Amino acid sequence: MNKISYEFPLNEKCRTYLRVDNLFAQMQANLAMAETGQSLAFFKALFDFMELAERCDIRGDLSKDMERLRLKMQGWRELPGVDIPKLDALCADLQQQAYLLPRSARPGSRFKEDKFLGALRQRFVIPGGLCPFDVPIFPLWLAQPQAWRQAQAETWLGELKLLQTANSLLLDLWREQGSFQTVTAKCAFYQDAAEGCELLRLTLDAELGCYPTVSGHRSRFAIRFLPLADQRLGDISFELARC
């Protein structure tokens, strides 16, 4: 069966981390710059990230959450069956990232000095603002060899490598703390406790023709399934992980 996976944050910081993760995935997927559409998608994700980074202190939040997770993982040393060398390596990685992040440059701050990115970003938010008469430098940039354009994109993405690595590490470790269990939403509704959880992960069959909406916070959550078409939903079986 065709499975669809969802991730829902249970707090505002996790929501930001998931958005950052999604934007990095978009930039990475369009890094080749093989077509104009890929270039547009890359810049859209890059500028969305810059907008997000200007609204909050991603570095500080990540650093605090990584240190909090490191201390939590240190308490796992006494648990039976724990791989101590792997645990120590992960804790050391978390400690290093938590130390480096606050001492690094604000994500995207150097991009403001780039005249090309500045000119493009100003017009990106205007409907149809990327016409050649609006940004004549953009067609010239697109006309350059693909290898040259890709190298520039890799340089821009490289400026964000530290944040990307830290964000991915934290989310991956959160995800690994939850295991999937098959549960049933009675009459398309499910609720349960989520004490100490950061996010929920859901997997369900696309053939069911419905999608989940989640409300809640760290202590409790509710999931309601809505139909794609006009239909009445009964009991919905899906896989759920509390992370």
Short mmCIF file of C-alpha atoms in Angstrom, two decimals:
data_model
loop_
_atom_site.label_atom_id
_atom_site.label_comp_id
_atom_site.label_asym_id
_atom_site.label_seq_id
_atom_site.Cartn_x
_atom_site.Cartn_y
_atom_site.Cartn_z
CA MET A 1 0.00 0.00 0.00
CA ASN A 2 0.97 3.62 -0.55
CA LYS A 3 1.85 5.08 2.85
CA ILE A 4 1.87 8.77 3.78
CA SER A 5 3.99 10.01 6.68
CA TYR A 6 3.30 13.11 8.76
CA GLU A 7 5.14 14.91 11.55
CA PHE A 8 3.34 17.30 13.90
CA PRO A 9 5.17 19.52 16.42
CA LEU A 10 3.90 19.81 19.98
CA ASN A 11 5.59 23.14 20.72
CA GLU A 12 6.64 26.26 18.85
CA LYS A 13 10.37 25.50 18.77
CA CYS A 14 9.80 22.08 17.23
CA ARG A 15 7.56 23.73 14.64
CA THR A 16 10.45 26.00 13.68
CA TYR A 17 12.92 23.10 13.52
CA LEU A 18 10.63 21.11 11.21
CA ARG A 19 10.16 24.10 8.94
CA VAL A 20 13.92 24.64 8.79
CA ASP A 21 14.39 20.93 8.04
CA ASN A 22 11.86 21.15 5.21
CA LEU A 23 13.50 24.24 3.73
CA PHE A 24 16.95 22.62 3.77
CA ALA A 25 15.48 19.58 2.03
CA GLN A 26 14.04 21.84 -0.68
CA MET A 27 17.36 23.61 -1.18
CA GLN A 28 19.23 20.29 -1.34
CA ALA A 29 16.74 18.83 -3.83
CA ASN A 30 17.17 21.78 -6.21
CA LEU A 31 20.91 22.25 -5.79
CA ALA A 32 21.72 20.96 -9.28
CA MET A 33 20.30 24.12 -10.91
CA ALA A 34 19.67 22.06 -14.06
CA GLU A 35 16.51 23.99 -14.98
CA THR A 36 15.08 27.43 -14.31
CA GLY A 37 12.40 25.83 -12.13
CA GLN A 38 15.05 24.33 -9.87
CA SER A 39 16.74 27.71 -9.49
CA LEU A 40 13.45 29.37 -8.56
CA ALA A 41 12.64 26.62 -6.04
CA PHE A 42 16.12 26.90 -4.49
CA PHE A 43 15.90 30.67 -4.06
CA LYS A 44 12.34 30.47 -2.73
CA ALA A 45 13.49 28.04 -0.01
CA LEU A 46 16.62 30.12 0.72
CA PHE A 47 14.68 33.36 1.13
CA ASP A 48 12.00 31.64 3.22
CA PHE A 49 14.76 30.41 5.50
CA MET A 50 16.23 33.92 5.78
CA GLU A 51 12.80 35.26 6.72
CA LEU A 52 12.37 32.56 9.35
CA ALA A 53 15.87 33.07 10.77
CA GLU A 54 15.25 36.79 11.18
CA ARG A 55 12.13 36.18 13.27
CA CYS A 56 13.64 34.01 15.99
CA ASP A 57 16.91 32.92 17.59
CA ILE A 58 17.26 29.48 16.01
CA ARG A 59 20.86 29.12 17.17
CA GLY A 60 20.06 29.81 20.80
CA ASP A 61 16.99 27.56 20.87
CA LEU A 62 18.85 24.69 19.21
CA SER A 63 21.79 25.03 21.58
CA LYS A 64 19.55 24.90 24.67
CA ASP A 65 17.54 21.92 23.39
CA MET A 66 20.67 20.01 22.44
CA GLU A 67 22.18 20.55 25.89
CA ARG A 68 18.90 19.49 27.49
CA LEU A 69 18.84 16.32 25.39
CA ARG A 70 22.51 15.60 26.19
CA LEU A 71 21.81 15.69 29.91
CA LYS A 72 18.80 13.44 29.43
CA MET A 73 20.86 10.93 27.44
CA GLN A 74 23.57 10.91 30.08
CA GLY A 75 20.98 9.43 32.42
CA TRP A 76 20.57 6.46 30.08
CA ARG A 77 24.03 5.11 30.90
CA GLU A 78 22.69 2.93 33.71
CA LEU A 79 19.94 1.37 31.61
CA PRO A 80 20.47 -2.28 30.61
CA GLY A 81 21.54 -2.95 27.03
CA VAL A 82 22.72 0.59 26.31
CA ASP A 83 25.55 0.93 23.77
CA ILE A 84 27.84 3.10 25.91
CA PRO A 85 30.39 4.00 23.19
CA LYS A 86 27.60 5.09 20.81
CA LEU A 87 25.87 7.02 23.60
CA ASP A 88 29.11 8.81 24.52
CA ALA A 89 29.73 9.68 20.85
CA LEU A 90 26.25 11.16 20.48
CA CYS A 91 26.58 13.13 23.71
CA ALA A 92 29.95 14.49 22.59
CA ASP A 93 28.43 15.51 19.24
CA LEU A 94 25.54 17.27 20.97
CA GLN A 95 27.93 19.08 23.31
CA GLN A 96 30.09 20.28 20.44
CA GLN A 97 27.13 21.52 18.40
CA ALA A 98 25.61 23.24 21.44
CA TYR A 99 28.93 25.02 22.03
CA LEU A 100 29.51 26.10 18.42
CA LEU A 101 26.03 27.35 17.54
CA PRO A 102 25.85 30.45 19.81
CA ARG A 103 29.36 31.41 18.75
CA SER A 104 28.65 31.25 15.03
CA ALA A 105 27.41 34.05 12.78
CA ARG A 106 23.67 34.63 12.65
CA PRO A 107 22.30 32.30 9.95
CA GLY A 108 22.04 34.10 6.63
CA SER A 109 23.60 37.33 7.91
CA ARG A 110 26.36 37.21 5.27
CA PHE A 111 23.76 36.93 2.52
CA LYS A 112 22.76 40.54 3.13
CA GLU A 113 26.14 41.60 1.72
CA ASP A 114 25.47 39.71 -1.53
CA LYS A 115 24.10 42.23 -4.06
CA PHE A 116 22.68 39.52 -6.33
CA LEU A 117 20.75 37.82 -3.51
CA GLY A 118 19.59 41.21 -2.22
CA ALA A 119 18.22 42.27 -5.60
CA LEU A 120 16.51 38.91 -6.10
CA ARG A 121 14.99 38.74 -2.63
CA GLN A 122 13.41 42.19 -2.93
CA ARG A 123 11.54 41.14 -6.08
CA PHE A 124 10.72 37.59 -5.02
CA VAL A 125 7.84 38.70 -2.79
CA ILE A 126 6.20 40.75 -5.58
CA PRO A 127 3.71 38.84 -7.76
CA GLY A 128 5.44 38.42 -11.11
CA GLY A 129 8.37 40.40 -9.75
CA LEU A 130 11.00 38.25 -11.46
CA CYS A 131 10.29 39.55 -14.94
CA PRO A 132 13.49 40.46 -16.83
CA PHE A 133 12.62 44.17 -16.70
CA ASP A 134 12.37 43.94 -12.89
CA VAL A 135 15.57 41.97 -12.24
CA PRO A 136 17.72 42.06 -15.39
CA ILE A 137 20.60 40.44 -13.51
CA PHE A 138 18.60 37.22 -13.03
CA PRO A 139 18.43 36.17 -16.73
CA LEU A 140 22.16 36.84 -16.95
CA TRP A 141 22.77 34.63 -13.91
CA LEU A 142 20.61 31.87 -15.41
CA ALA A 143 22.59 32.08 -18.65
CA GLN A 144 25.83 31.15 -16.89
CA PRO A 145 27.12 27.54 -17.06
CA GLN A 146 25.26 25.10 -14.83
CA ALA A 147 28.44 24.09 -12.98
CA TRP A 148 29.08 27.74 -12.08
CA ARG A 149 25.52 28.28 -10.82
CA GLN A 150 25.60 25.06 -8.84
CA ALA A 151 28.92 26.04 -7.25
CA GLN A 152 27.40 29.34 -6.11
CA ALA A 153 24.37 27.56 -4.67
CA GLU A 154 26.63 25.13 -2.81
CA THR A 155 28.55 28.08 -1.35
CA TRP A 156 25.34 29.69 -0.07
CA LEU A 157 24.14 26.41 1.40
CA GLY A 158 27.58 25.82 2.90
CA GLU A 159 27.19 29.03 4.92
CA LEU A 160 24.33 27.30 6.73
CA LYS A 161 26.01 23.91 7.19
CA LEU A 162 26.51 24.20 10.95
CA LEU A 163 22.86 25.03 11.57
CA GLN A 164 21.67 22.37 9.13
CA THR A 165 23.78 19.69 10.83
CA ALA A 166 22.64 20.67 14.32
CA ASN A 167 18.98 20.89 13.33
CA SER A 168 19.07 17.48 11.63
CA LEU A 169 20.89 15.87 14.56
CA LEU A 170 18.38 17.10 17.12
CA LEU A 171 15.35 16.08 15.06
CA ASP A 172 16.81 12.66 14.27
CA LEU A 173 17.48 11.97 17.95
CA TRP A 174 13.97 13.10 18.88
CA ARG A 175 12.51 10.84 16.20
CA GLU A 176 14.48 7.83 17.37
CA GLN A 177 13.01 8.14 20.87
CA GLY A 178 9.57 7.14 19.64
CA SER A 179 8.48 3.76 18.29
CA PHE A 180 5.49 3.26 16.00
CA GLN A 181 2.39 1.52 17.31
CA THR A 182 -0.82 0.71 15.45
CA VAL A 183 -3.76 2.56 16.98
CA THR A 184 -7.36 3.23 15.94
CA ALA A 185 -9.16 6.54 15.72
CA LYS A 186 -12.79 5.83 16.66
CA CYS A 187 -15.10 7.70 14.30
CA ALA A 188 -11.99 9.40 12.89
CA PHE A 189 -11.00 10.88 16.26
CA TYR A 190 -8.12 9.97 18.59
CA GLN A 191 -6.70 11.60 21.72
CA ASP A 192 -4.04 10.66 24.23
CA ALA A 193 -1.34 11.99 26.55
CA ALA A 194 2.02 13.22 25.29
CA GLU A 195 3.88 14.18 28.44
CA GLY A 196 7.47 15.18 27.66
CA CYS A 197 7.07 14.66 23.90
CA GLU A 198 8.31 17.09 21.27
CA LEU A 199 6.52 15.80 18.18
CA LEU A 200 4.16 13.17 16.83
CA ARG A 201 4.83 10.96 13.82
CA LEU A 202 1.93 9.42 11.90
CA THR A 203 1.78 6.95 9.04
CA LEU A 204 -1.42 5.94 7.27
CA ASP A 205 -2.56 4.42 3.99
CA ALA A 206 -3.27 6.86 1.16
CA GLU A 207 -6.14 4.60 0.07
CA LEU A 208 -8.08 5.72 3.17
CA GLY A 209 -8.66 9.06 1.44
CA CYS A 210 -8.24 11.15 4.57
CA TYR A 211 -5.64 13.31 6.30
CA PRO A 212 -4.91 14.12 9.97
CA THR A 213 -5.18 17.43 11.79
CA VAL A 214 -3.56 17.69 15.20
CA SER A 215 -4.19 20.02 18.13
CA GLY A 216 -2.60 19.95 21.55
CA HIS A 217 0.60 20.58 23.44
CA ARG A 218 3.22 18.67 25.42
CA SER A 219 0.84 17.04 27.89
CA ARG A 220 -2.08 16.05 25.65
CA PHE A 221 -3.05 15.94 21.98
CA ALA A 222 -6.03 15.18 19.75
CA ILE A 223 -6.04 13.89 16.18
CA ARG A 224 -9.02 14.33 13.89
CA PHE A 225 -9.10 12.82 10.41
CA LEU A 226 -10.80 14.70 7.61
CA PRO A 227 -11.82 13.29 4.21
CA LEU A 228 -10.27 14.43 0.94
CA ALA A 229 -13.65 14.10 -0.75
CA ASP A 230 -17.20 14.44 0.58
CA GLN A 231 -17.53 11.19 2.51
CA ARG A 232 -18.28 9.93 5.99
CA LEU A 233 -15.33 8.47 7.88
CA GLY A 234 -15.52 5.54 10.27
CA ASP A 235 -12.75 4.03 12.37
CA ILE A 236 -9.26 4.86 11.05
CA SER A 237 -6.31 2.57 11.73
CA PHE A 238 -2.89 4.25 11.60
CA GLU A 239 0.61 4.09 13.05
CA LEU A 240 1.63 6.60 15.70
CA ALA A 241 4.94 7.41 17.39
CA ARG A 242 5.28 9.83 20.31
CA CYS A 243 8.76 11.36 20.19
#
